[in-house]
Coordinates of N, CA and C in Angstrom, one line a residue:
X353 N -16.1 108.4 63.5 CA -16.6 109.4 64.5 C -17.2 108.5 65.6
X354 N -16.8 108.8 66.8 CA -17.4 107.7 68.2 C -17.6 109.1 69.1
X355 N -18.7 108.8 69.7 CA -19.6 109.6 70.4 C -19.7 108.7 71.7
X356 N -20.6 109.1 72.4 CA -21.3 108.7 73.6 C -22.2 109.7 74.8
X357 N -22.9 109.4 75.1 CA -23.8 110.2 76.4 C -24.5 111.4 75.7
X358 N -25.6 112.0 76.5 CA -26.5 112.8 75.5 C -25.6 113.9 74.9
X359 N -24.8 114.4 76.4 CA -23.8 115.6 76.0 C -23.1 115.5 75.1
X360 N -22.2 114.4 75.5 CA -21.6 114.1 74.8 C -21.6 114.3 72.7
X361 N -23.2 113.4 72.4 CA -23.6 113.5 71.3 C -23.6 114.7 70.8
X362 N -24.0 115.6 71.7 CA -25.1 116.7 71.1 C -23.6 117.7 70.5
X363 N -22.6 117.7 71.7 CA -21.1 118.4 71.3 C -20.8 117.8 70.1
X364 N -20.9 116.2 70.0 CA -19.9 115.9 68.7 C -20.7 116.2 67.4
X365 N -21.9 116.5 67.3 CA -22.7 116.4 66.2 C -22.9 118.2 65.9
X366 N -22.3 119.2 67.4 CA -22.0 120.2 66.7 C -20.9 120.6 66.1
X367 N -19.7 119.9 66.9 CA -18.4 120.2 66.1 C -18.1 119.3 64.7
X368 N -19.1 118.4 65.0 CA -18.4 117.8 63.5 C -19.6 118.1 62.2
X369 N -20.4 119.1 62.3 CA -21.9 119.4 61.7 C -21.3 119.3 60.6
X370 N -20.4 119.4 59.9 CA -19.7 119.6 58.4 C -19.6 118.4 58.1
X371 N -19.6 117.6 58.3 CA -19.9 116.1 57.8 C -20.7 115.7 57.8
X372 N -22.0 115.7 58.3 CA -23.2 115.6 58.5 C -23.6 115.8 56.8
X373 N -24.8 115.0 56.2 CA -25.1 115.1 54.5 C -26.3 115.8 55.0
X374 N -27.5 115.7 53.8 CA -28.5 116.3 53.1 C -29.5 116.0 54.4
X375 N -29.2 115.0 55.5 CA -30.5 115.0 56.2 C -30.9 113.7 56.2
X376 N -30.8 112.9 55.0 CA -31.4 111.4 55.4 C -30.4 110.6 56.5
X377 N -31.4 110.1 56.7 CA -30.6 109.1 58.0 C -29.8 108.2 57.2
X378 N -28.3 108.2 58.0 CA -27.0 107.7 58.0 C -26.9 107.9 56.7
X379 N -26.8 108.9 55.8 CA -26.4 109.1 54.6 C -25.3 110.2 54.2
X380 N -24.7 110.4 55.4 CA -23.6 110.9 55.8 C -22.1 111.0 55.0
X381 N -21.4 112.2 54.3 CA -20.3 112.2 53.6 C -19.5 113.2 53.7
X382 N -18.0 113.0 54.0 CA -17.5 113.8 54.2 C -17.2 114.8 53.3
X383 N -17.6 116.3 53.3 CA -17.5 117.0 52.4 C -17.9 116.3 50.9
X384 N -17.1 116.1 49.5 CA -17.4 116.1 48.2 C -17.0 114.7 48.3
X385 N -16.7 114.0 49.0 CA -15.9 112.5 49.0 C -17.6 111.4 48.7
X386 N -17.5 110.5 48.4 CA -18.6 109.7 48.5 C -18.2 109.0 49.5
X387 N -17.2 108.5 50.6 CA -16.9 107.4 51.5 C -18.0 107.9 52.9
X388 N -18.5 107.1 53.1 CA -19.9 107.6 54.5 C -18.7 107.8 55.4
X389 N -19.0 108.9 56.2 CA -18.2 108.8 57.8 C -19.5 108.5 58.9
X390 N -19.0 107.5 59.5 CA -20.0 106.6 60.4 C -19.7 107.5 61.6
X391 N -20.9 107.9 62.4 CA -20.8 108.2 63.4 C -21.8 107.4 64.3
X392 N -20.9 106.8 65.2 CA -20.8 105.6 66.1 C -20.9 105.7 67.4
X393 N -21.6 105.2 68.3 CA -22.0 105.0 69.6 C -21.5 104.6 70.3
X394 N -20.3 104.3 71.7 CA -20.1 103.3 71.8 C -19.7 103.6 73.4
X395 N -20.2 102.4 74.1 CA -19.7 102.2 75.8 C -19.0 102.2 76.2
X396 N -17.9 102.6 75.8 CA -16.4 102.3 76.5 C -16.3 103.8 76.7
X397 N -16.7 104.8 75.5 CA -16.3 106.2 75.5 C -17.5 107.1 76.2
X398 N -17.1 106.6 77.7 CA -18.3 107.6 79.1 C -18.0 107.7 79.9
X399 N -18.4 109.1 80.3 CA -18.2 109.8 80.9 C -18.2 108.6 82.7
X400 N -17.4 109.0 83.8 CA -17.4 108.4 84.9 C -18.8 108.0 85.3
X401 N -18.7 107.1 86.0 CA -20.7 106.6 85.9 C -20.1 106.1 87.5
X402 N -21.9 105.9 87.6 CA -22.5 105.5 89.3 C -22.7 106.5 90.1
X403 N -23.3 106.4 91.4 CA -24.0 107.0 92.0 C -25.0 108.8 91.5
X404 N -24.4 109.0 90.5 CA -25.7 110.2 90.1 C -26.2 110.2 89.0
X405 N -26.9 110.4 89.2 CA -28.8 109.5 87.8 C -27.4 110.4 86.9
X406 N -27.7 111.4 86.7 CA -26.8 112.4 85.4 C -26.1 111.7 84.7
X407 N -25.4 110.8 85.5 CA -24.2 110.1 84.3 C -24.6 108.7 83.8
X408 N -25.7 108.5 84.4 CA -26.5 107.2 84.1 C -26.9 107.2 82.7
X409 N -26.9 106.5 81.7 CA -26.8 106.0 80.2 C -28.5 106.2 80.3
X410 N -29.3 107.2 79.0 CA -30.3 106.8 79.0 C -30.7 105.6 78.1
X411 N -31.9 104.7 77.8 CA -32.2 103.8 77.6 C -31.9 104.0 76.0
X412 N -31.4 102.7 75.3 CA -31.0 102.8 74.3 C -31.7 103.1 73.0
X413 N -33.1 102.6 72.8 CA -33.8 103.2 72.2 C -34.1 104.2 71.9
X414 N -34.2 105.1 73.4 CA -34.7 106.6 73.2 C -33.7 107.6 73.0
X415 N -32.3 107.1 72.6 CA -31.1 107.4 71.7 C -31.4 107.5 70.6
X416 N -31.9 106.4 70.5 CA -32.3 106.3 68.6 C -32.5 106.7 68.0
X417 N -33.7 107.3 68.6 CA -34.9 107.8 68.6 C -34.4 110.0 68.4
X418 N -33.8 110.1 69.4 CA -33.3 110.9 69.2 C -32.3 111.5 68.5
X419 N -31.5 110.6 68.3 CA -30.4 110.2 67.4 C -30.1 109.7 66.4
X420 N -31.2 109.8 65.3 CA -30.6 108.9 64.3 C -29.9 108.8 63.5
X421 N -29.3 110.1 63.2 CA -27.6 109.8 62.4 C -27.0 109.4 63.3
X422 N -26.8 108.7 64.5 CA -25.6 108.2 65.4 C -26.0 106.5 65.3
X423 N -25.3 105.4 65.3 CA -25.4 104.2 64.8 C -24.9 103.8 66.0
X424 N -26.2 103.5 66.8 CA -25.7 102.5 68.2 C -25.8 101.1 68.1
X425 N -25.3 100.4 67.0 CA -25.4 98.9 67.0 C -24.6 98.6 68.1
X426 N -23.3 99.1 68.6 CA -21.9 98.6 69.1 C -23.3 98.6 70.5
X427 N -23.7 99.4 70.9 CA -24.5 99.4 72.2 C -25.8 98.1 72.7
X428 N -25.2 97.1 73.2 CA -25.7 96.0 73.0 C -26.7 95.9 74.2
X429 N -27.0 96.3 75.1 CA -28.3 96.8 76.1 C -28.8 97.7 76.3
X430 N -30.0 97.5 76.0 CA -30.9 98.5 75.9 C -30.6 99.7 77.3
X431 N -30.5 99.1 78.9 CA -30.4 99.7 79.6 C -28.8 99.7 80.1
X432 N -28.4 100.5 81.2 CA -27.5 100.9 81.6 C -26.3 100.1 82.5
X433 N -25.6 99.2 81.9 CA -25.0 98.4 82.5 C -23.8 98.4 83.5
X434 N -23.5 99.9 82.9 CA -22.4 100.2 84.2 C -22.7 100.8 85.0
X435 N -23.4 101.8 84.9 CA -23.8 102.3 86.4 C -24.6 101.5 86.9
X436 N -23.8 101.8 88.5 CA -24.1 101.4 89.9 C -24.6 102.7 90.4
X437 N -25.6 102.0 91.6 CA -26.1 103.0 92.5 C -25.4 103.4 94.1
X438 N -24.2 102.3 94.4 CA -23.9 102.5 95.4 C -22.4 103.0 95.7
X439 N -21.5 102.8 94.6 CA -20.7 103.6 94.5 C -20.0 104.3 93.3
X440 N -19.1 105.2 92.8 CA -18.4 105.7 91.7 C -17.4 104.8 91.0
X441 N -17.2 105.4 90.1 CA -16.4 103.8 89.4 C -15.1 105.2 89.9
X442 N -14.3 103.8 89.8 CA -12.5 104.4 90.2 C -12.0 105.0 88.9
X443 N -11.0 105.8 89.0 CA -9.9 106.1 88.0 C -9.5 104.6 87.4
X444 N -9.0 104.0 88.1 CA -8.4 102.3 87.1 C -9.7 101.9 86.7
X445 N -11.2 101.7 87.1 CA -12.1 100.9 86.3 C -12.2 101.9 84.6
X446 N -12.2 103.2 84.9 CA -12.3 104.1 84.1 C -11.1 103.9 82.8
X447 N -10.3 103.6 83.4 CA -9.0 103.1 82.2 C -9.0 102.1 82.1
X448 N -9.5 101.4 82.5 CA -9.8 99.9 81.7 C -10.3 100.4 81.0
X449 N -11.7 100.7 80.6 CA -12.4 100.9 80.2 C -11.7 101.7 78.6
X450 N -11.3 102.5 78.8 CA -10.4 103.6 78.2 C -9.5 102.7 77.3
X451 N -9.0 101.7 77.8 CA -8.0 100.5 77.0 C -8.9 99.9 76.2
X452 N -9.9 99.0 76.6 CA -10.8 98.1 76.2 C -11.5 99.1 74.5
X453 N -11.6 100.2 74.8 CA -11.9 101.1 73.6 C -11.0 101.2 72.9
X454 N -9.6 101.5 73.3 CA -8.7 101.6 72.6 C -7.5 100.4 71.7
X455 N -8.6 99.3 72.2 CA -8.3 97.7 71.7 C -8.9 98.0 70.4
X456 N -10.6 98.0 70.7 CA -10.9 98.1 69.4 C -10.6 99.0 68.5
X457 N -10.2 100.5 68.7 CA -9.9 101.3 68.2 C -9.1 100.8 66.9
X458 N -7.7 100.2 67.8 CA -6.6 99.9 66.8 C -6.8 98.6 65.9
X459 N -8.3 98.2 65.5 CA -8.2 97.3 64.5 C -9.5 98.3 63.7
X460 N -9.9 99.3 63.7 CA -10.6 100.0 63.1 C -9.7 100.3 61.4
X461 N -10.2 100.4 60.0 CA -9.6 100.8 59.4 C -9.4 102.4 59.1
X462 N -10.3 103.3 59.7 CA -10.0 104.3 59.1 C -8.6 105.0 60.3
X463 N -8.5 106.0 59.5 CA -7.5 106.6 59.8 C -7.2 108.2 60.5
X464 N -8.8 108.8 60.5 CA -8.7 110.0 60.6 C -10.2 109.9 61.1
X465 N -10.3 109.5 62.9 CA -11.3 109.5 63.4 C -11.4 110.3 64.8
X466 N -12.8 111.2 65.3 CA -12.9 111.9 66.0 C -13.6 111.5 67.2
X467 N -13.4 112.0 68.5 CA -14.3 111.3 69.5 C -14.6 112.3 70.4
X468 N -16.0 112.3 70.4 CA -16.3 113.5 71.3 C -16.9 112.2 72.9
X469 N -16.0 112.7 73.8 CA -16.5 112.9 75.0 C -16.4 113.4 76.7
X470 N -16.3 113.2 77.6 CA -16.4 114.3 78.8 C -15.0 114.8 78.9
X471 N -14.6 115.7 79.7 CA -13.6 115.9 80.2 C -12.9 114.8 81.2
X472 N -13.3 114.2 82.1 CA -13.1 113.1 83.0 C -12.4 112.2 82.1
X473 N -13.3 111.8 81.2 CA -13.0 110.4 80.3 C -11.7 110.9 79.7
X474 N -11.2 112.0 79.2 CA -10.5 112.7 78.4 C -8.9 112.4 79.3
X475 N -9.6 113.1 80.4 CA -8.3 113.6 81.7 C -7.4 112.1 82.4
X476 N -8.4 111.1 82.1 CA -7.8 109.4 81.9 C -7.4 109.2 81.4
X477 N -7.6 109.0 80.0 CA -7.2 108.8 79.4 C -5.7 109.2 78.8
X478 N -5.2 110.5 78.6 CA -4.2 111.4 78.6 C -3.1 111.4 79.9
X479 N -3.8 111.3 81.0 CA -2.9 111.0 82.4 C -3.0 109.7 82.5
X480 N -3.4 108.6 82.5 CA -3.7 107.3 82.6 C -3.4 106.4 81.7
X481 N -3.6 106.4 80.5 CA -3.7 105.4 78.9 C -2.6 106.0 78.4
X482 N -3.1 106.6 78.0 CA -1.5 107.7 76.5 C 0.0 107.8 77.3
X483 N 0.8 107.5 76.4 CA 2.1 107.9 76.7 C 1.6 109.2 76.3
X484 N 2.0 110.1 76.5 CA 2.2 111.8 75.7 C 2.6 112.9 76.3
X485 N 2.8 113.6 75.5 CA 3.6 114.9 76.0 C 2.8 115.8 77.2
X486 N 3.5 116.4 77.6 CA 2.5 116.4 79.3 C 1.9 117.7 78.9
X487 N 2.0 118.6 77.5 CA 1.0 119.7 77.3 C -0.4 119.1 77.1
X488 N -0.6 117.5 76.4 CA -1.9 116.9 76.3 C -2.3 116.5 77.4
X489 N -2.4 116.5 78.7 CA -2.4 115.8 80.0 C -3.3 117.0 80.6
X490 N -3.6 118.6 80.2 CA -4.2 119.5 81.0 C -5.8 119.3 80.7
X491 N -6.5 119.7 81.6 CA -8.0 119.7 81.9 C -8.5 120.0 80.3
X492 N -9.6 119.4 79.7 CA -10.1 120.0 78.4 C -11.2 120.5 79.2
X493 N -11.7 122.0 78.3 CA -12.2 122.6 78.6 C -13.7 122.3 78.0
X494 N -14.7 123.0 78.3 CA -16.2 122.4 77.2 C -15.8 122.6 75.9
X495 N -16.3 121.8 75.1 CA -16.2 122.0 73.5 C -14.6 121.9 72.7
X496 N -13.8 122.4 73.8 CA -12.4 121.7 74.0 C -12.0 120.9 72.5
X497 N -11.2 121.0 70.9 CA -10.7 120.2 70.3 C -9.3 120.2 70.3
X498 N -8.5 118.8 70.1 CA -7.4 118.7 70.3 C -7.3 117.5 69.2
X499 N -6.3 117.9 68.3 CA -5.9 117.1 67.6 C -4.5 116.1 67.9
X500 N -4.4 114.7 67.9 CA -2.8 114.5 68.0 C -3.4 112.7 67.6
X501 N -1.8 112.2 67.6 CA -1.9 111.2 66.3 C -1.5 109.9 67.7
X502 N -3.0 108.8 67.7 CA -2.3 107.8 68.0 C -1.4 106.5 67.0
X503 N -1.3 106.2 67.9 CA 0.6 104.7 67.4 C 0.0 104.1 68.5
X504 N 0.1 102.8 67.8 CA -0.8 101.9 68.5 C 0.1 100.8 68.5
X505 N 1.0 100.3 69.7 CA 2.1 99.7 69.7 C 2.0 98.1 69.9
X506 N 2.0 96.7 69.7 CA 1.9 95.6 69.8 C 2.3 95.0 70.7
X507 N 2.0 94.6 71.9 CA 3.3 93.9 72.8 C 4.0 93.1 72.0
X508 N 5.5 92.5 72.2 CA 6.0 91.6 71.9 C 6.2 90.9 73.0
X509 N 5.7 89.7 73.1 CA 5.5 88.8 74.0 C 6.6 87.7 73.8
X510 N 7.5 87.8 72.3 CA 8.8 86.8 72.6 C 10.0 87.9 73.0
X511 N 10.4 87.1 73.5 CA 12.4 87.3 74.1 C 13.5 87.2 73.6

């Protein structure tokens, strides 16, 4: 499970409340299975940032704090390292970004994992990153779930 941004969180921790355990921190299991499902923090998966406080990352701590079944180790500064105050990040910084997540994604082992976040980040990713069928490519709406299977392909760099 990979999260990010308050909204963000607050959506993924309602849609995915069924996996959520008894309450202790990070003691989390899916349904009757004993294997934890990690629900994970992470900087790549945010919402477009710069120029308005709103999309600005709050301080990582007071996530924690907030948040403690969410596991922000991956979040390695405390404060807000991509937003800027003088301009918006572009569509292409946005998909980097979007790739750079989807690097580590594809060495992840599990297999059946969920990511709550904005519509923007969504609407890049699907028009921008994904090959896919152009029904996946429309605006997600709030709370918005969509299920579909990435393939995660290797360049072949010999001839």
């Amino acid at each position: 499970m990979l999260l990010f941004t308050q909204r963000a969180l607050q959506t993924g921790l309602i849609a995915f409340e069924h996996l959520l355990g008894d309450g202790n921190e990070r003691s989390y299991t899916f349904q009757r299975d004993i294997t934890p499902v990690p629900f994970l923090a992470h900087e790549m998966v945010r919402e477009e940032t710069g120029v308005h406080v709103c999309d600005k990352r709050r301080p990582k701590s007071q996530q924690v704090k907030e948040f403690p079944m969410i596991d922000f180790g991956l979040i390695t500064s405390e404060e807000d390292l991509l937003f800027r105050t003088d301009r918006r990040e572009s569509k292409a910084e946005i998909g980097d970004r979007i790739y750079q997540f989807m690097e580590w994604l594809s060495e992840r082992e599990e297999t059946c994992i969920g990511i709550s976040s904005h519509s923007g980040w969504l609407l890049t990713a699907f028009n921008g990153v994904f090959e896919c069928e152009d029904s996946l490519k429309a605006w997600f709406q709030t709370g918005e779930l969509r299920s579909v299977r990435l393939v995660f392909k290797q360049n072949d760099r010999h001839h």
